[in-house]
Amino acid sequence: HPLVWHNNEPVWTSALDPSRTSSFEDPPRSLIYRAPIDTMSRVNSGAMSNTVTDPYEFCKETEGEDASTDTLLKCVTQILAKDSGSLEYSRTVLLVFSASLVFFMQAGFAMVCAGAVRKKNVQNTMLKNLLDACGAAIAFFTVGYAFAYGGSDPESADKTFIGSANFFLMDEENYAFFLFQYAFSAASATIVAGTLAERCQMAAYLCYSLMLTGWVYPVIAHSVWSPNGFLSAYSIDPLWGVGMIDFAGSGVVHVTGGVTALFATMILGPRRGRFHDDTGRKLDKPREFPGH
């Protein structure tokens, strides 16, 4: 039963039949609402039951018979806002839980890399996977999140190349969303770890991790997932009327990591001793480097 204005007066309407209305002073009897005690305490400091069968009657009792219409509307709005609060809490829990699952990809990639390299390089490759998480945290916190989602305006049809606000998470309130997106950015970086195994220096790998999560990934994430990205399906005016829909990051995260790994392989080449001996002579048969 939405509360709307009709002829400058608040009236209750039926969701099934909007033409059916009842006055604000006489709300529908089917309007049943249960609110927790802490919500009620925000509406009224007095001791009240945590079961409200009629928001209007409750507000009339707590605000007084002579309360103005605006006061009663604010009271009823605060009661009905409880549902919105519960939804936000559920979203926060889901985001934090999902972020933990995505972040466990770090452990999975670390185990894969550790088992695929020679014993002498296990510590090195494990440390590189750790650097992914640490480097991504620094880069995404400082500038990456801002470039990806900073200053997004869902109500604007304007397209932007990168975000321009919320650096260092300034003025950002949704930390659960930041954590979820950070886990994705770290996953895109650690995809490349196996490609660089046994043939990349630690300092160079850290620089790559910072660059990918602080600039490359945020630009792609902004293009697809920000409402102001030119490929975004969440834009008011999406590309070709549809935009690019990437629900779980198969393009934004994994294609980004895969293409980066391809270029890294082309730059670094094969592991030393795999196809040539120490003198540079090409081997008749490639040397096997089995995992430990």
Coordinates of N, CA and C in Angstrom, one line a residue, residues 137-249:
A137 N 46.1 -4.1 -3.2 CA 45.5 -3.3 -2.1 C 45.9 -1.9 -2.1
I138 N 47.2 -1.7 -2.3 CA 47.7 -0.3 -2.3 C 47.2 0.5 -3.5
A139 N 47.4 -0.1 -4.7 CA 47.0 0.6 -5.9 C 45.5 0.9 -6.0
F140 N 44.7 -0.1 -5.7 CA 43.3 0.0 -5.8 C 42.7 1.0 -4.7
F141 N 43.3 1.0 -3.6 CA 42.9 1.9 -2.5 C 43.2 3.3 -2.9
T142 N 44.4 3.6 -3.4 CA 44.8 4.9 -3.6 C 44.1 5.5 -4.9
V143 N 44.2 4.9 -6.0 CA 43.7 5.4 -7.2 C 42.8 4.5 -8.0
G144 N 43.0 3.2 -7.9 CA 42.3 2.3 -8.7 C 40.8 2.4 -8.6
Y145 N 40.3 2.4 -7.4 CA 38.8 2.4 -7.2 C 38.3 3.8 -7.7
A146 N 39.0 4.8 -7.5 CA 38.6 6.1 -8.0 C 38.5 6.1 -9.5
F147 N 39.5 5.6 -10.2 CA 39.4 5.5 -11.6 C 38.3 4.6 -12.1
A148 N 38.0 3.6 -11.4 CA 36.9 2.6 -11.8 C 35.5 3.1 -11.5
Y149 N 35.3 3.7 -10.3 CA 33.9 4.0 -9.9 C 33.8 5.4 -9.3
G150 N 34.8 6.1 -9.2 CA 34.7 7.4 -8.5 C 33.9 8.4 -9.2
G151 N 32.9 9.0 -8.5 CA 32.1 10.0 -9.1 C 31.0 9.5 -10.1
S152 N 30.7 8.2 -10.0 CA 29.7 7.7 -10.9 C 28.3 8.3 -10.7
D153 N 27.6 8.6 -11.7 CA 26.3 9.2 -11.6 C 25.3 8.4 -12.4
P154 N 24.5 7.5 -11.8 CA 23.6 6.7 -12.5 C 22.5 7.5 -13.3
E155 N 22.3 8.7 -12.8 CA 21.2 9.5 -13.4 C 21.7 10.3 -14.7
S156 N 23.0 10.2 -14.9 CA 23.6 11.0 -16.0 C 23.9 10.1 -17.2
A157 N 23.6 10.6 -18.4 CA 23.8 9.8 -19.6 C 25.2 10.1 -20.2
D158 N 26.0 10.9 -19.5 CA 27.3 11.3 -20.0 C 28.3 10.0 -19.8
K159 N 29.2 9.9 -20.8 CA 30.1 8.8 -20.8 C 31.5 9.4 -20.4
T160 N 32.2 8.7 -19.6 CA 33.5 9.2 -19.1 C 34.6 8.1 -19.3
F161 N 35.8 8.5 -19.5 CA 36.9 7.5 -19.7 C 37.3 6.8 -18.4
I162 N 37.4 7.6 -17.3 CA 37.7 7.1 -16.0 C 37.0 7.9 -15.0
G163 N 36.9 7.4 -13.7 CA 36.3 8.1 -12.6 C 37.3 9.3 -12.2
S164 N 36.7 10.2 -11.4 CA 37.5 11.4 -11.0 C 37.3 11.8 -9.6
A165 N 36.8 10.8 -8.8 CA 36.6 11.2 -7.4 C 36.8 9.9 -6.5
N166 N 36.7 10.1 -5.2 CA 36.9 9.0 -4.2 C 38.3 8.5 -4.1
F167 N 39.3 9.3 -4.4 CA 40.7 8.8 -4.3 C 41.0 8.6 -2.8
F168 N 41.7 7.5 -2.5 CA 41.9 7.1 -1.1 C 40.6 6.8 -0.4
L169 N 39.6 6.5 -1.1 CA 38.2 6.2 -0.6 C 37.6 7.4 0.1
M170 N 38.1 8.6 -0.2 CA 37.5 9.8 0.4 C 36.1 10.0 0.0
D171 N 35.2 10.3 0.9 CA 33.8 10.4 0.7 C 33.1 9.2 0.2
E172 N 33.7 8.1 0.3 CA 33.1 6.8 0.0 C 32.5 6.1 1.2
E173 N 31.3 5.7 1.1 CA 30.6 5.1 2.3 C 30.4 3.6 2.1
N174 N 30.4 3.1 0.9 CA 30.1 1.7 0.6 C 31.4 0.9 0.6
Y175 N 32.0 0.6 1.8 CA 33.2 -0.1 1.9 C 33.1 -1.6 1.5
A176 N 31.9 -2.2 1.6 CA 31.7 -3.5 1.2 C 31.9 -3.7 -0.4
F177 N 31.4 -2.7 -1.1 CA 31.5 -2.7 -2.5 C 33.0 -2.5 -2.9
F178 N 33.7 -1.6 -2.2 CA 35.1 -1.5 -2.5 C 35.9 -2.8 -2.2
L179 N 35.6 -3.5 -1.1 CA 36.2 -4.8 -0.9 C 36.0 -5.8 -2.0
F180 N 34.7 -5.8 -2.4 CA 34.4 -6.8 -3.5 C 35.1 -6.5 -4.8
Q181 N 35.2 -5.2 -5.1 CA 35.9 -4.8 -6.4 C 37.4 -5.0 -6.2
Y182 N 37.9 -4.7 -5.0 CA 39.4 -5.0 -4.8 C 39.7 -6.4 -5.0
A183 N 38.9 -7.3 -4.5 CA 39.1 -8.8 -4.7 C 39.2 -9.1 -6.2
F184 N 38.3 -8.5 -7.0 CA 38.3 -8.7 -8.4 C 39.6 -8.2 -9.1
S185 N 40.0 -7.0 -8.7 CA 41.3 -6.4 -9.2 C 42.5 -7.3 -8.9
A186 N 42.5 -7.8 -7.7 CA 43.7 -8.7 -7.3 C 43.6 -10.0 -8.1
A187 N 42.4 -10.5 -8.4 CA 42.3 -11.7 -9.2 C 42.8 -11.5 -10.6
S188 N 42.5 -10.3 -11.2 CA 43.0 -10.1 -12.5 C 44.5 -10.0 -12.6
A189 N 45.1 -9.6 -11.5 CA 46.6 -9.5 -11.5 C 47.2 -10.9 -11.3
T190 N 46.6 -11.7 -10.4 CA 47.2 -13.0 -10.1 C 47.1 -14.0 -11.2
I191 N 46.2 -13.7 -12.1 CA 46.0 -14.6 -13.3 C 47.3 -14.7 -14.0
V192 N 48.1 -13.6 -14.0 CA 49.3 -13.6 -14.8 C 50.5 -14.3 -14.1
A193 N 50.3 -14.6 -12.8 CA 51.4 -15.1 -12.0 C 52.0 -16.4 -12.6
G194 N 51.2 -17.3 -13.1 CA 51.7 -18.5 -13.6 C 52.5 -18.3 -14.9
T195 N 52.1 -17.3 -15.7 CA 52.8 -17.0 -16.9 C 54.2 -16.5 -16.7
L196 N 54.4 -15.8 -15.6 CA 55.7 -15.2 -15.3 C 56.5 -16.1 -14.4
A197 N 56.0 -17.2 -14.0 CA 56.7 -18.1 -13.1 C 58.1 -18.4 -13.6
E198 N 59.1 -18.3 -12.7 CA 60.5 -18.7 -12.9 C 61.2 -17.8 -13.9
R199 N 60.6 -16.7 -14.3 CA 61.4 -15.9 -15.3 C 61.0 -14.4 -15.2
C200 N 60.8 -13.9 -14.0 CA 60.5 -12.5 -13.8 C 61.1 -12.0 -12.5
Q201 N 61.8 -10.9 -12.4 CA 62.3 -10.4 -11.2 C 61.2 -9.9 -10.3
M202 N 61.5 -9.9 -9.0 CA 60.5 -9.5 -8.0 C 60.1 -8.0 -8.1
A203 N 61.1 -7.2 -8.3 CA 60.8 -5.7 -8.5 C 59.9 -5.5 -9.7
A204 N 60.2 -6.1 -10.8 CA 59.4 -5.9 -12.0 C 58.0 -6.4 -11.8
Y205 N 57.9 -7.6 -11.1 CA 56.5 -8.1 -10.9 C 55.7 -7.2 -10.0
L206 N 56.3 -6.6 -9.0 CA 55.6 -5.7 -8.2 C 55.1 -4.4 -9.0
C207 N 56.0 -3.9 -9.8 CA 55.6 -2.8 -10.7 C 54.4 -3.1 -11.6
Y208 N 54.5 -4.4 -12.1 CA 53.4 -4.8 -13.0 C 52.1 -4.9 -12.2
S209 N 52.2 -5.4 -11.0 CA 51.0 -5.6 -10.2 C 50.3 -4.2 -9.9
L210 N 51.2 -3.3 -9.5 CA 50.7 -1.9 -9.2 C 50.1 -1.3 -10.4
M211 N 50.7 -1.4 -11.6 CA 50.2 -0.8 -12.8 C 48.9 -1.4 -13.3
L212 N 48.8 -2.7 -13.2 CA 47.6 -3.4 -13.6 C 46.4 -3.0 -12.8
T213 N 46.5 -3.1 -11.5 CA 45.4 -2.9 -10.6 C 45.1 -1.4 -10.3
G214 N 46.1 -0.5 -10.6 CA 45.9 0.9 -10.4 C 45.5 1.6 -11.6
W215 N 45.7 1.1 -12.8 CA 45.4 1.8 -14.0 C 44.7 0.9 -15.0
V216 N 45.3 -0.2 -15.5 CA 44.7 -1.0 -16.6 C 43.3 -1.5 -16.2
Y217 N 43.3 -2.3 -15.1 CA 42.0 -2.9 -14.7 C 40.9 -1.8 -14.4
P218 N 41.2 -0.8 -13.7 CA 40.2 0.2 -13.4 C 39.6 0.9 -14.7
V219 N 40.4 1.1 -15.7 CA 39.9 1.7 -16.9 C 38.9 0.7 -17.6
I220 N 39.2 -0.6 -17.6 CA 38.3 -1.6 -18.2 C 37.0 -1.7 -17.3
A221 N 37.2 -1.8 -16.0 CA 36.1 -1.9 -15.1 C 35.1 -0.7 -15.2
H222 N 35.7 0.5 -15.4 CA 34.9 1.7 -15.5 C 34.1 1.6 -16.8
S223 N 34.7 1.1 -17.9 CA 34.0 1.1 -19.2 C 32.8 0.1 -19.2
V224 N 32.9 -1.0 -18.4 CA 31.9 -2.0 -18.5 C 30.9 -1.9 -17.3
W225 N 31.4 -1.7 -16.1 CA 30.6 -1.8 -14.9 C 30.2 -0.5 -14.3
S226 N 30.8 0.6 -14.6 CA 30.4 1.9 -14.1 C 29.2 2.4 -15.0
P227 N 28.2 3.0 -14.3 CA 27.0 3.5 -15.1 C 27.4 4.6 -16.1
N228 N 28.6 5.2 -16.0 CA 29.1 6.2 -16.9 C 30.1 5.7 -17.9
G229 N 30.3 4.3 -18.0 CA 31.2 3.7 -18.9 C 30.6 3.6 -20.3
F230 N 31.4 3.7 -21.3 CA 30.8 3.7 -22.7 C 30.3 2.3 -23.1
L231 N 30.7 1.3 -22.4 CA 30.2 -0.1 -22.8 C 29.1 -0.5 -21.8
S232 N 28.9 0.2 -20.7 CA 28.1 -0.2 -19.6 C 26.6 -0.5 -20.0
A233 N 26.1 -1.6 -19.5 CA 24.7 -1.9 -19.7 C 23.8 -1.2 -18.7
Y234 N 24.5 -0.6 -17.7 CA 23.8 0.1 -16.6 C 23.6 1.6 -16.9
S235 N 24.0 2.0 -18.0 CA 23.9 3.4 -18.4 C 22.5 3.8 -18.9
I236 N 22.1 5.0 -18.7 CA 20.8 5.5 -19.2 C 20.7 5.3 -20.7
D237 N 21.8 5.5 -21.4 CA 21.9 5.3 -22.8 C 22.9 4.3 -23.2
P238 N 22.7 3.0 -23.0 CA 23.7 2.0 -23.3 C 24.1 1.9 -24.7
L239 N 25.3 1.3 -25.0 CA 25.7 1.2 -26.4 C 24.8 0.2 -27.1
W240 N 24.3 0.7 -28.3 CA 23.4 -0.1 -29.1 C 22.2 -0.5 -28.4
G241 N 21.8 0.2 -27.4 CA 20.6 -0.1 -26.6 C 20.7 -1.2 -25.6
V242 N 21.9 -1.9 -25.6 CA 22.0 -3.0 -24.7 C 23.2 -2.9 -23.8
G243 N 24.4 -2.5 -24.4 CA 25.6 -2.4 -23.6 C 26.2 -3.7 -23.5
M244 N 27.3 -3.8 -22.7 CA 28.0 -5.0 -22.5 C 27.7 -5.6 -21.1
I245 N 27.1 -6.8 -21.1 CA 26.7 -7.4 -19.8 C 27.7 -8.4 -19.4
D246 N 28.4 -8.1 -18.3 CA 29.4 -9.0 -17.8 C 29.1 -9.2 -16.3
F247 N 28.3 -10.2 -16.0 CA 27.8 -10.4 -14.6 C 28.9 -10.8 -13.6
A248 N 29.8 -11.7 -14.0 CA 30.8 -12.3 -13.1 C 32.2 -12.0 -13.4
G249 N 32.5 -11.1 -14.4 CA 33.8 -10.7 -14.6 C 34.6 -11.5 -15.6

